mmCIF file of C-alpha atoms and ligand atoms in Angstrom:
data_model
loop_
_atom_site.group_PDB
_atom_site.id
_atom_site.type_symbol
_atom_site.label_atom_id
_atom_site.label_comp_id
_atom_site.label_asym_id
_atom_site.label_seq_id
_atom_site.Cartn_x
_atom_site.Cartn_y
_atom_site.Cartn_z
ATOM 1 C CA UNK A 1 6.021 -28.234 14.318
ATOM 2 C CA UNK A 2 2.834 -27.142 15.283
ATOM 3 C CA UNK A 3 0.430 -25.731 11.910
ATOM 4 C CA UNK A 4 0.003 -22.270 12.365
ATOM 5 C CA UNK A 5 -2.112 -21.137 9.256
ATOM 6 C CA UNK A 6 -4.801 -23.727 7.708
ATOM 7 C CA UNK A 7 -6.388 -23.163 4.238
ATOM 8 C CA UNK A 8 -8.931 -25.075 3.070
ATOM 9 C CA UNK A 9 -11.112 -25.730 -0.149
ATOM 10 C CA UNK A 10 -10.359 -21.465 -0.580
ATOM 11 C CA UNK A 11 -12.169 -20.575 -3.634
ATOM 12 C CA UNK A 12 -12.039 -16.822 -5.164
ATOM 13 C CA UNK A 13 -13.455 -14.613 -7.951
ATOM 14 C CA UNK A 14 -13.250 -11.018 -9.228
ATOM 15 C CA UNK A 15 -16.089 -10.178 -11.498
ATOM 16 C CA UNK A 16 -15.877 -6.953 -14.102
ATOM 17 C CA UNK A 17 -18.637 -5.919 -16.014
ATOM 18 C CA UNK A 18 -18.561 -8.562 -18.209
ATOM 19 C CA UNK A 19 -16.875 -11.606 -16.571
ATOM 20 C CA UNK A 20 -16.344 -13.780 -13.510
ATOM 21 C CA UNK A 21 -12.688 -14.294 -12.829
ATOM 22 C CA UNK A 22 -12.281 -17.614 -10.812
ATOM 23 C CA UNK A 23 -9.150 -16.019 -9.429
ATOM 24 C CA UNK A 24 -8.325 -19.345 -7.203
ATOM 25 C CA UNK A 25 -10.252 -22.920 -7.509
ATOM 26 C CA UNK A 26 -10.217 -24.939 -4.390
ATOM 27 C CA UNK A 27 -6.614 -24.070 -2.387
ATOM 28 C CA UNK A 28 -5.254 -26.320 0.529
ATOM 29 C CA UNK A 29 -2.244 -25.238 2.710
ATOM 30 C CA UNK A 30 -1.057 -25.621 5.916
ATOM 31 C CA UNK A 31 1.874 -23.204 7.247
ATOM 32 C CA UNK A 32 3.697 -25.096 10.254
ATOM 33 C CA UNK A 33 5.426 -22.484 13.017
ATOM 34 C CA UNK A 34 9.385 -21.842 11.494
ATOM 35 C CA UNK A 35 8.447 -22.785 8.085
ATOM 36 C CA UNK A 36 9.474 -21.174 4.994
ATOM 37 C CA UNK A 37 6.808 -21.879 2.464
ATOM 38 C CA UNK A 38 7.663 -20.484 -1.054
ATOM 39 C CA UNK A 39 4.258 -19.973 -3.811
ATOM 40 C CA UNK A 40 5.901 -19.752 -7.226
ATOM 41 C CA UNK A 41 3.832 -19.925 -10.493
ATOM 42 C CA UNK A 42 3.481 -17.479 -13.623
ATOM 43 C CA UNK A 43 1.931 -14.326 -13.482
ATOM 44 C CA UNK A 44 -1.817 -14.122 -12.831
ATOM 45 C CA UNK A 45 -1.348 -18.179 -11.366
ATOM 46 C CA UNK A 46 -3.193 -16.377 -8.231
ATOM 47 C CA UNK A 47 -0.349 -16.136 -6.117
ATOM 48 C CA UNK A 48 -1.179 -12.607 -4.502
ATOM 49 C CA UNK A 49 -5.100 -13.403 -4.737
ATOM 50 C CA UNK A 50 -4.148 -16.533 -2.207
ATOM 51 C CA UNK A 51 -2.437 -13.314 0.321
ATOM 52 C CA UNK A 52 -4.850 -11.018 0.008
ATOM 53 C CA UNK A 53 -7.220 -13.302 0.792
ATOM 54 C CA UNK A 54 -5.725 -14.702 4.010
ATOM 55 C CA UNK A 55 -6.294 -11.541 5.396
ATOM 56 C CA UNK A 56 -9.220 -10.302 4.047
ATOM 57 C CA UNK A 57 -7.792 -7.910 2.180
ATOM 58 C CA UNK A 58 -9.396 -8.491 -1.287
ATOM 59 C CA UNK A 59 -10.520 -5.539 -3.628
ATOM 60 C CA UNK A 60 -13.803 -4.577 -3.681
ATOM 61 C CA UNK A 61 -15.040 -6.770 -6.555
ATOM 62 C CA UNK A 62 -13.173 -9.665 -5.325
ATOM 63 C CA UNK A 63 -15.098 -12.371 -3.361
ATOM 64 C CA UNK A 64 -13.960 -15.279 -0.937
ATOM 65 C CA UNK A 65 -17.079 -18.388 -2.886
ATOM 66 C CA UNK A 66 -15.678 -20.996 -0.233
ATOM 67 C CA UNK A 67 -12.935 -22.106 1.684
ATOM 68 C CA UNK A 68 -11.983 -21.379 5.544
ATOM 69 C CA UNK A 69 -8.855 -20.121 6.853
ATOM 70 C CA UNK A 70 -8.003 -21.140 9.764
ATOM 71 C CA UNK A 71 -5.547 -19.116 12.176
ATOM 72 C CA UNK A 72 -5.235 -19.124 16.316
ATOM 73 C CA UNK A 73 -8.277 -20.725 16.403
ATOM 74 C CA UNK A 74 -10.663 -18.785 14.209
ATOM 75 C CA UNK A 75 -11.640 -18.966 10.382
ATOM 76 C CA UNK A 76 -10.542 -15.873 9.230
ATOM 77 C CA UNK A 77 -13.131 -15.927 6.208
ATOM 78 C CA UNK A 78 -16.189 -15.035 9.033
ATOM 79 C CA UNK A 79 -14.328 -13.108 11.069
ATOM 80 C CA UNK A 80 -15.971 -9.715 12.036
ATOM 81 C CA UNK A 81 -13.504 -6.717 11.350
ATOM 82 C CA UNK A 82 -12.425 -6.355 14.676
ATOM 83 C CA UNK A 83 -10.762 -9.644 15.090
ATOM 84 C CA UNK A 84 -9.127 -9.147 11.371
ATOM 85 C CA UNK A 85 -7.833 -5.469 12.774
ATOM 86 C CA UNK A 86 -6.481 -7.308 15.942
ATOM 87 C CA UNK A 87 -4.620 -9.863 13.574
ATOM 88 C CA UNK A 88 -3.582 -7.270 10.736
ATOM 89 C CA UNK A 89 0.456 -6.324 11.127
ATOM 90 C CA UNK A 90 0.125 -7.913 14.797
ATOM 91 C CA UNK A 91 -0.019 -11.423 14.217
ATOM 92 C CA UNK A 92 -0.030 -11.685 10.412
ATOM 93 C CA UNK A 93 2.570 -9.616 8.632
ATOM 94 C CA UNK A 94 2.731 -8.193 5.078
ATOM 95 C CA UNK A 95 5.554 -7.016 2.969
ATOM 96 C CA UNK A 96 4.799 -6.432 -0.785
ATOM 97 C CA UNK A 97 6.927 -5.870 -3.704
ATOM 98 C CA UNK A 98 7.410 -2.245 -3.985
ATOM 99 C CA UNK A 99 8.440 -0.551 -0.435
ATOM 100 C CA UNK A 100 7.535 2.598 -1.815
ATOM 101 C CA UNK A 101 3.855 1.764 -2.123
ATOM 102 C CA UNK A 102 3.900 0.425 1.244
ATOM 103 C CA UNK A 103 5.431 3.459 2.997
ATOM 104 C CA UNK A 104 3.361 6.282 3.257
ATOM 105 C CA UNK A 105 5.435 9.267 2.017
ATOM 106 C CA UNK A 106 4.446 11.902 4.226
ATOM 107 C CA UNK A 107 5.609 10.440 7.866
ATOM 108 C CA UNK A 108 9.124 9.553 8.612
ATOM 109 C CA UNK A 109 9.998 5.846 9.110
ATOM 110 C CA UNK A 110 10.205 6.335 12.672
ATOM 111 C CA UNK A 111 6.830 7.668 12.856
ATOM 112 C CA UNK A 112 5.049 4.835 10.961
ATOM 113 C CA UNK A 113 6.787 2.153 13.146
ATOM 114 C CA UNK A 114 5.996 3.988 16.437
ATOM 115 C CA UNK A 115 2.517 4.314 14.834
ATOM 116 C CA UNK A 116 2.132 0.452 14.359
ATOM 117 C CA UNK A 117 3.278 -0.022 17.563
ATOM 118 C CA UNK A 118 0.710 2.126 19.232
ATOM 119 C CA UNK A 119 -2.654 0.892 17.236
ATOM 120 C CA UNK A 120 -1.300 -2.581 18.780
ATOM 121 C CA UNK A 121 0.011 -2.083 22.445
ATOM 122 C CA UNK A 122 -0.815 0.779 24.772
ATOM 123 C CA UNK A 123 3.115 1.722 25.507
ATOM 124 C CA UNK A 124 3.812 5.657 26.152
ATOM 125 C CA UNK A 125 5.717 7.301 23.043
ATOM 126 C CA UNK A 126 8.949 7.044 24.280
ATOM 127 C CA UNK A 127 8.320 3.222 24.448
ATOM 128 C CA UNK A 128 7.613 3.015 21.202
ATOM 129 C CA UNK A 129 10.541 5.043 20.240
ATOM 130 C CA UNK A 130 12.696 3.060 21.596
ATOM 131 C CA UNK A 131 10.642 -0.461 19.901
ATOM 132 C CA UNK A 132 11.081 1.344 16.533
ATOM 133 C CA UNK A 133 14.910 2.147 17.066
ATOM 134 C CA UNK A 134 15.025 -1.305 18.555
ATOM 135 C CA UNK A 135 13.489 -2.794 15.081
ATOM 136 C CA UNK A 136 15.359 -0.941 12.810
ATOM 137 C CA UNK A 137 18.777 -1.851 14.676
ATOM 138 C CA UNK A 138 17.634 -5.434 13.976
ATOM 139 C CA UNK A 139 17.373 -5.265 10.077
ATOM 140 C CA UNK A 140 20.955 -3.767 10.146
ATOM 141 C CA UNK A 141 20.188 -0.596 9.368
ATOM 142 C CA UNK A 142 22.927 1.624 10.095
ATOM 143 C CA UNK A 143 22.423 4.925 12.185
ATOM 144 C CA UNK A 144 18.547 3.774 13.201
ATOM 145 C CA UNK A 145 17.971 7.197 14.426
ATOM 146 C CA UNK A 146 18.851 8.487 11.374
ATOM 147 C CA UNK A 147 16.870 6.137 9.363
ATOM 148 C CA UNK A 148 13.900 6.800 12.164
ATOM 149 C CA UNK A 149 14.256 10.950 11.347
ATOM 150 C CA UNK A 150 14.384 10.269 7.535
ATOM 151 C CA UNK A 151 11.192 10.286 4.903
ATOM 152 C CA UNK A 152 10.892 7.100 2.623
ATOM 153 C CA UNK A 153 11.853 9.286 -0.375
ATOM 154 C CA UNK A 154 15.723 9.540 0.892
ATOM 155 C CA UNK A 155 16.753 5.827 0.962
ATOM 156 C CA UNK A 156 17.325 3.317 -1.272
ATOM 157 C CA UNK A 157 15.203 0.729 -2.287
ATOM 158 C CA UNK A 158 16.817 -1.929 -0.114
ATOM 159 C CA UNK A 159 16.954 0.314 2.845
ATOM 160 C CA UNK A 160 13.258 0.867 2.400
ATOM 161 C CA UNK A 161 12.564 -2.799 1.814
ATOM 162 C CA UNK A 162 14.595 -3.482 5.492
ATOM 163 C CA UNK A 163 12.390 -1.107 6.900
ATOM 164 C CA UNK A 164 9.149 -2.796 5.830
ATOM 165 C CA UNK A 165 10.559 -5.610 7.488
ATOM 166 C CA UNK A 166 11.338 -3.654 10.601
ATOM 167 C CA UNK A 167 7.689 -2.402 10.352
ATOM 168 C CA UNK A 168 6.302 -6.103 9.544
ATOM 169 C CA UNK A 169 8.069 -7.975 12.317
ATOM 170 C CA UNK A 170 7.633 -5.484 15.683
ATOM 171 C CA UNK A 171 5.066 -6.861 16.642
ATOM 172 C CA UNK A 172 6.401 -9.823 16.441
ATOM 173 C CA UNK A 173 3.905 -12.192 14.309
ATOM 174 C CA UNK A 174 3.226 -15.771 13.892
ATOM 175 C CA UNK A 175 3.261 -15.443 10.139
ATOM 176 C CA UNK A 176 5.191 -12.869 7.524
ATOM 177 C CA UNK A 177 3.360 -12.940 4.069
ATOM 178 C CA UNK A 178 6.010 -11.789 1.873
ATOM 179 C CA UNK A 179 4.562 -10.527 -1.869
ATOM 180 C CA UNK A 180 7.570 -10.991 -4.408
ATOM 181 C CA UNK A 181 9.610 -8.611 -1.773
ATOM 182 C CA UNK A 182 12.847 -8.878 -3.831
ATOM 183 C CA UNK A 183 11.827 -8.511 -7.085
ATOM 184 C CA UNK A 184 12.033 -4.551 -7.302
ATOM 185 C CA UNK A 185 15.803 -4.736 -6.394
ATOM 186 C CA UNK A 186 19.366 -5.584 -7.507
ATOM 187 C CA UNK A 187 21.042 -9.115 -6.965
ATOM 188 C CA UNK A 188 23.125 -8.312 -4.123
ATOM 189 C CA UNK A 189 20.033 -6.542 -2.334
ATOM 190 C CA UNK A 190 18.055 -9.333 -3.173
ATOM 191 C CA UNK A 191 20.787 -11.912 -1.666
ATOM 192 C CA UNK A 192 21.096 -9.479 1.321
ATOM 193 C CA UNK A 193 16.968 -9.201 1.648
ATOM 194 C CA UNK A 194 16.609 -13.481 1.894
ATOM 195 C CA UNK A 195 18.903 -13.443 4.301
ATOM 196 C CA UNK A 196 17.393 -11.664 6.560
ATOM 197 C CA UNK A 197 14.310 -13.380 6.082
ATOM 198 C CA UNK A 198 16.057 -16.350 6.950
ATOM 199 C CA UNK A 199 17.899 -15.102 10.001
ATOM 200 C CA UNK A 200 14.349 -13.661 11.286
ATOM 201 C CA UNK A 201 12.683 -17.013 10.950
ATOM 202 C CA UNK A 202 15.515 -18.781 12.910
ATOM 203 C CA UNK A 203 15.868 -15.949 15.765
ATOM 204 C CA UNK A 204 11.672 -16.217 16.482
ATOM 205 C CA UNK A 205 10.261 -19.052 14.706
ATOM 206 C CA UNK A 206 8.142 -16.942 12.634
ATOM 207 C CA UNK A 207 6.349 -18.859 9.574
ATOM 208 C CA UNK A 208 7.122 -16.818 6.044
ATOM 209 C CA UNK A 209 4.784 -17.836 3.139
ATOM 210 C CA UNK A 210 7.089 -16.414 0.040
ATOM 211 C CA UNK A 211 5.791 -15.318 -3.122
ATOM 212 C CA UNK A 212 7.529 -15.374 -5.889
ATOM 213 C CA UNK A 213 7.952 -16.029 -9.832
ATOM 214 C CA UNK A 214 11.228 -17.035 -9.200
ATOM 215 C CA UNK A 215 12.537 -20.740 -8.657
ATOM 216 C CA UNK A 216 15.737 -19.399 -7.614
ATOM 217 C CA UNK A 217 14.656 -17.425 -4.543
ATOM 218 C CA UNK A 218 12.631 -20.456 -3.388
ATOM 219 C CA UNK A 219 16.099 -22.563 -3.770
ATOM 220 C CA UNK A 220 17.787 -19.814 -2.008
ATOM 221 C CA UNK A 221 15.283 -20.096 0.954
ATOM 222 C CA UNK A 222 12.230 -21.778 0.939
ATOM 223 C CA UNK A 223 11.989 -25.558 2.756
ATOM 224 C CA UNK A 224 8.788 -26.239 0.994
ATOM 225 C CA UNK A 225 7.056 -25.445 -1.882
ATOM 226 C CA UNK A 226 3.520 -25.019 -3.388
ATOM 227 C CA UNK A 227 3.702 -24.493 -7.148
ATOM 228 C CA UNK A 228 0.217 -22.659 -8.635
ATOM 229 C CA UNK A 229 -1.063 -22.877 -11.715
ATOM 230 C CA UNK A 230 -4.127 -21.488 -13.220
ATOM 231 C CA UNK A 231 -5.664 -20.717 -9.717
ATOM 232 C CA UNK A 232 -4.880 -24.071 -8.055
ATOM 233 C CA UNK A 233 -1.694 -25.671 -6.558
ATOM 234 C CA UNK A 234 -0.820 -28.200 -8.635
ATOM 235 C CA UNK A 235 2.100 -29.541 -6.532
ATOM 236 C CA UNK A 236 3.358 -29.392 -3.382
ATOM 237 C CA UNK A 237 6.828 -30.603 -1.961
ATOM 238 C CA UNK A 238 10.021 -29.936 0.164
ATOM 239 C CA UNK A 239 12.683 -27.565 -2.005
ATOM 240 C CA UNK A 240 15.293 -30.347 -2.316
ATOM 241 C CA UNK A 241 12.870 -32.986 -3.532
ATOM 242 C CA UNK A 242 10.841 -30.829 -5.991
ATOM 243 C CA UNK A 243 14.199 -29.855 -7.642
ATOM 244 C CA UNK A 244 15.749 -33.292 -7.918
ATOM 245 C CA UNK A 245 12.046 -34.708 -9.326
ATOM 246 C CA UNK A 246 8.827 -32.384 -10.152
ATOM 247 C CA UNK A 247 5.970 -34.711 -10.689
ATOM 248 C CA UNK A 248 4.028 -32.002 -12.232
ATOM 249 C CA UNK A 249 4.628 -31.479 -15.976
ATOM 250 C CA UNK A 250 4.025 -27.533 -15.146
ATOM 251 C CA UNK A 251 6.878 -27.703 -12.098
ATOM 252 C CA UNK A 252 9.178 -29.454 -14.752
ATOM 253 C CA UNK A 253 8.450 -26.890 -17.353
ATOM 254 C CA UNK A 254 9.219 -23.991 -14.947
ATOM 255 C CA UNK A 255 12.387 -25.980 -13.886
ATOM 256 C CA UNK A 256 13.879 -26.531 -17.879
ATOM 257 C CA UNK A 257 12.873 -22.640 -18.056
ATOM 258 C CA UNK A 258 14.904 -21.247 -15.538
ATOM 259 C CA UNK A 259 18.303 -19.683 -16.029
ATOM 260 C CA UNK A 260 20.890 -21.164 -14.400
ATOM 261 C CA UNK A 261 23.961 -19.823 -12.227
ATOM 262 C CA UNK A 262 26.206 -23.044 -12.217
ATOM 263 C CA UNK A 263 25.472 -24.061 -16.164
ATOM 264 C CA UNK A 264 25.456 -20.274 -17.687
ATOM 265 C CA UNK A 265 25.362 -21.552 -21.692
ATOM 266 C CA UNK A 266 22.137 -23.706 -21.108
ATOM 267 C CA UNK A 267 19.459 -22.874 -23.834
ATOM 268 C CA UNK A 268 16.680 -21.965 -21.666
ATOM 269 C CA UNK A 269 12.932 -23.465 -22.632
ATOM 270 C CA UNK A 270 10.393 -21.127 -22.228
ATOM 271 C CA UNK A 271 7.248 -22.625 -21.996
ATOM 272 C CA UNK A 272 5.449 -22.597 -24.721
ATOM 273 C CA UNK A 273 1.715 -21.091 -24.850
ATOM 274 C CA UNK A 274 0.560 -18.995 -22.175
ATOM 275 C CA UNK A 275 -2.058 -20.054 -18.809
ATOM 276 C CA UNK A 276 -5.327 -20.053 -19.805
ATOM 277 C CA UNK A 277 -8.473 -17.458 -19.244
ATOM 278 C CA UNK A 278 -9.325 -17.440 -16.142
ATOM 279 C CA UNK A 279 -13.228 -16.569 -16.798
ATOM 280 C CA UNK A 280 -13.218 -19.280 -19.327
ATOM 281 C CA UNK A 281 -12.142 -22.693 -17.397
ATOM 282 C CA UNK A 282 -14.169 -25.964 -18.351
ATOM 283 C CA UNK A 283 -14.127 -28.989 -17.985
ATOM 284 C CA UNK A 284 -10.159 -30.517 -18.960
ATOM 285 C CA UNK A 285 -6.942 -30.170 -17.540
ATOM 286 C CA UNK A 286 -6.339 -26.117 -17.411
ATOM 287 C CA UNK A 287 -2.577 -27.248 -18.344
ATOM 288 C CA UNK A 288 -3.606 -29.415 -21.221
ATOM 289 C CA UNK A 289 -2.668 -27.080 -24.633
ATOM 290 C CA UNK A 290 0.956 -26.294 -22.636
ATOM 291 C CA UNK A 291 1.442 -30.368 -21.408
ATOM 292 C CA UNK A 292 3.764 -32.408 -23.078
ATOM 293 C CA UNK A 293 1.994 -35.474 -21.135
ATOM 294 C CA UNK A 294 -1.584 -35.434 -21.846
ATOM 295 C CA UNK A 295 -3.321 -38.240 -21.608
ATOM 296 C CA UNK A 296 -7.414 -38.834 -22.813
ATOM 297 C CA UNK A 297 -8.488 -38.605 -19.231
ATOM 298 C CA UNK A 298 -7.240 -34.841 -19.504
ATOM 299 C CA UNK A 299 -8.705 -34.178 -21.903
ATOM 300 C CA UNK A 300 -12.423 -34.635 -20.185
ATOM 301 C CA UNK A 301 -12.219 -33.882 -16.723
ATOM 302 C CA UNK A 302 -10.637 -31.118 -14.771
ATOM 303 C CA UNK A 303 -7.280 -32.409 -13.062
ATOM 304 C CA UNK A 304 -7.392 -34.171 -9.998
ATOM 305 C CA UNK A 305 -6.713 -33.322 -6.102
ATOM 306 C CA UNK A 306 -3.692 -33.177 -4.817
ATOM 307 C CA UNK A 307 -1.950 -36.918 -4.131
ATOM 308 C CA UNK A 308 0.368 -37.641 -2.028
ATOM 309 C CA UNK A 309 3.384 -39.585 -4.384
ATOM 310 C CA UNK A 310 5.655 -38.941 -1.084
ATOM 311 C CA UNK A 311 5.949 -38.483 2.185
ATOM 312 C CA UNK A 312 7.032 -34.671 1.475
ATOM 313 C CA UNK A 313 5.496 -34.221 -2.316
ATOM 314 C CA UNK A 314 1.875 -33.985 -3.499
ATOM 315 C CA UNK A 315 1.063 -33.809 -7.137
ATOM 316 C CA UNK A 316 -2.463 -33.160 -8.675
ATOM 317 C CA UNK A 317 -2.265 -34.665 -12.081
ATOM 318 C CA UNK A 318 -3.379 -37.653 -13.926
ATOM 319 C CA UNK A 319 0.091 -38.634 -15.588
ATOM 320 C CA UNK A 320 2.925 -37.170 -13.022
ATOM 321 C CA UNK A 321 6.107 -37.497 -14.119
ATOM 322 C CA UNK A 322 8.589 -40.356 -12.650
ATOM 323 C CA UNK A 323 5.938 -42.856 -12.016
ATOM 324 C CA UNK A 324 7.600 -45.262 -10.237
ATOM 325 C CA UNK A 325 10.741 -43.914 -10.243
HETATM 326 P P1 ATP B 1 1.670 -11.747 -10.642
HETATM 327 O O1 ATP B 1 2.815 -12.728 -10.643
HETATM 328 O O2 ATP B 1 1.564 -10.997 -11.932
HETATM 329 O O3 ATP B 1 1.676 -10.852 -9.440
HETATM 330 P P2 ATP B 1 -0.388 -13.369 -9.383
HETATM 331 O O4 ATP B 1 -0.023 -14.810 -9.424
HETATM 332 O O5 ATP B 1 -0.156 -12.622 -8.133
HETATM 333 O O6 ATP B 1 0.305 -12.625 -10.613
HETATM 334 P P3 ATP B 1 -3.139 -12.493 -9.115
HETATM 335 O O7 ATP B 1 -2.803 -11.056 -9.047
HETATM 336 O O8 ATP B 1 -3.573 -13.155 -7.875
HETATM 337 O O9 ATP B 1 -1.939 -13.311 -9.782
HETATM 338 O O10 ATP B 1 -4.293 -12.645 -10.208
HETATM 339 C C1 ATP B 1 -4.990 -13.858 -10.436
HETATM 340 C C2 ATP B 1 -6.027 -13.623 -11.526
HETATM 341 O O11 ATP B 1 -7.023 -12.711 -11.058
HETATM 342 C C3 ATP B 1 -5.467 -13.019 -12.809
HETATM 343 O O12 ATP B 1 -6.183 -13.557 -13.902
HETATM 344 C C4 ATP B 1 -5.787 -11.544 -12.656
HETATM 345 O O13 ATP B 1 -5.939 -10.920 -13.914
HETATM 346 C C5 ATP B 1 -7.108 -11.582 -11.913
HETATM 347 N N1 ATP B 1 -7.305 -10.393 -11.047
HETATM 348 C C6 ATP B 1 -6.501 -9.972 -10.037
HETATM 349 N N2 ATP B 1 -7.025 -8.880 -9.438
HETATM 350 C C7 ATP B 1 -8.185 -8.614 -10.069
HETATM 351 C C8 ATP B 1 -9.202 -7.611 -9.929
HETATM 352 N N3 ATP B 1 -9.136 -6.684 -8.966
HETATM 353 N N4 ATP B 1 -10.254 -7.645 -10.795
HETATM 354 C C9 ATP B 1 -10.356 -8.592 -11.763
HETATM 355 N N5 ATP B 1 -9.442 -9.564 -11.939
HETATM 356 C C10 ATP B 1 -8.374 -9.575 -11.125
HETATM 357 MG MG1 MG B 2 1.016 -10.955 -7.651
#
């Protein structure tokens, strides 16, 4: 499959008063068209930094140091605003954690779809009625011209989450850039929420890069995966392969941590220590006080790039685990 999104060398900071956050340190990815690419690390790992930054979206005191990112042709990191407005919602989607935050609470869902439409496409409002009924029939929302008449504040969490979706994939983009967008809800939502996210990316062929915190959502979905850590991705592989053997010590320390459905009594092991400061990286592995597998050489330079130990796995550490193996 053809790539659709390249990232390359993308480095990031926030500075405060006092401080320089390097937010992300050097991160390579390549989205292919149909792909499900899942981003799982710990809080603060960088993981929403990474999709803000795809789309220009940082806050004010954030700033892009380096990297290109490379989409239909143009690096998105010199783009002038135009060409980001043009790819904004139309060819690069967004759907973030909390619905709520997403929907504005004044306008009625049929109102902010039809609007989307209409900054896009010149189609008369009856047109874009009908595209927003259209969408909302498509997340299997029930009664979309009720839905369309209602405000945000009278549905549920999951029907607001389908209707991002509705409002994400209308125009019918190359890429979805999903923030954590189960994490506010229940289980079965949750279940019901991947799901569609699968179905969508099998109907068009739409890439998905997935955040998340959680391994099991990237099991559930994901074909590949890019685990973060401390602002870089420290490996990369497909689902199946990562699960049977992480390389990093990091992946298998998030793997011994999770909870699991088929082996309920397991102990879990949290992993001990917490990532480091941000402001305060130097010059050895920023896993090293959490890593079971140190060896001298971490302990003097900063880990390595990414290697390829397969044809679907990269790992960017100087001890992986099953060498050989
Ligand atoms: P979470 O799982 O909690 O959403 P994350 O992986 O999405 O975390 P980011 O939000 O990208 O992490 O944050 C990466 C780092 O940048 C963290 O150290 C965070 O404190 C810092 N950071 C994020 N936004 C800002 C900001 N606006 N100003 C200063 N520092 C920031
Ligand atoms: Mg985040």
């Amino acid at each position: 499959m053809a790539d659709v999104l390249r990232i390359e060398g993308l480095s990031v900071s926030y500075r405060d008063r006092e401080r320089t956050v390097r937010a992300l340190g050097g991160v390579d990815l390549t989205l292919r068209a149909g792909q499900i690419l899942g981003i799982v690390g710990e809080s603060g790992c960088g993981k929403s930094t990474l999709a803000h930054s795809v789309l220009q979206l940082l806050p004010a005191n954030g700033r892009i140091e380096g990297g290109r990112v490379f989409f239909e042709g143009a690096d998105l990191t010199r783009s002038d605003g135009e060409t980001l407005r043009s790819v904004r919602g139309r060819r690069i989607a967004m759907i973030f954690q909390d619905p709520v935050s997403g929907l504005n609470p004044v306008l009625t869902i049929g109102r902010q779809i039809e609007e989307m439409i209409r900054t896009h496409v010149s189609v008369s409002k009856s047109e874009a009625r009908r595209l927003a009924l259209e969408a909302l029939h498509a997340q299997g929302l029930p009664d979309p011209s009720r839905v369309a008449d209602a405000y945000p504040y009278q549905l549920s969490g999951g029907m607001c989450q389908r209707v991002m979706i509705a409002i994400a994939t209308v125009m019918q983009p190359a890429i979805i850039i999903a923030d954590e967008p189960t994490s506010a809800l229940d289980v079965t939502m949750q279940a019901a929420i991947l799901q569609e996210l699968r179905d969508l990316r099998t109907r068009t062929g739409m890439a998905v890069l997935l955040i998340t915190h959680d391994l099991g959502v990237i099991a559930n979905i994901a074909d590949d995966v890019a685990v973060m850590y401390a602002g870089r991705i420290v490996e990369e592989a497909n689902v199946r392969e990562l699960f049977a053997r992480p390389r990093h010590p990091y992946t298998a320390a998030l793997m011994a941590a999770r909870p699991r459905l088929d082996d309920p009594g397991r102990k879990l092991a949290p992993i001990h220590g917490a990532p480091p400061d941000l402001s305060e990286l130097t010059g050895k592995c920023a896993f090293l006080d959490r890593c079971a597998k140190a060896v001298s050489q971490c302990r003097t330079e900063l880990w390595p790039d990414l290697e390829r130990t397969s044809d679907n796995q990269r790992v960017a550490c100087f001890n992986p685990m099953y060498v050989g193996a």
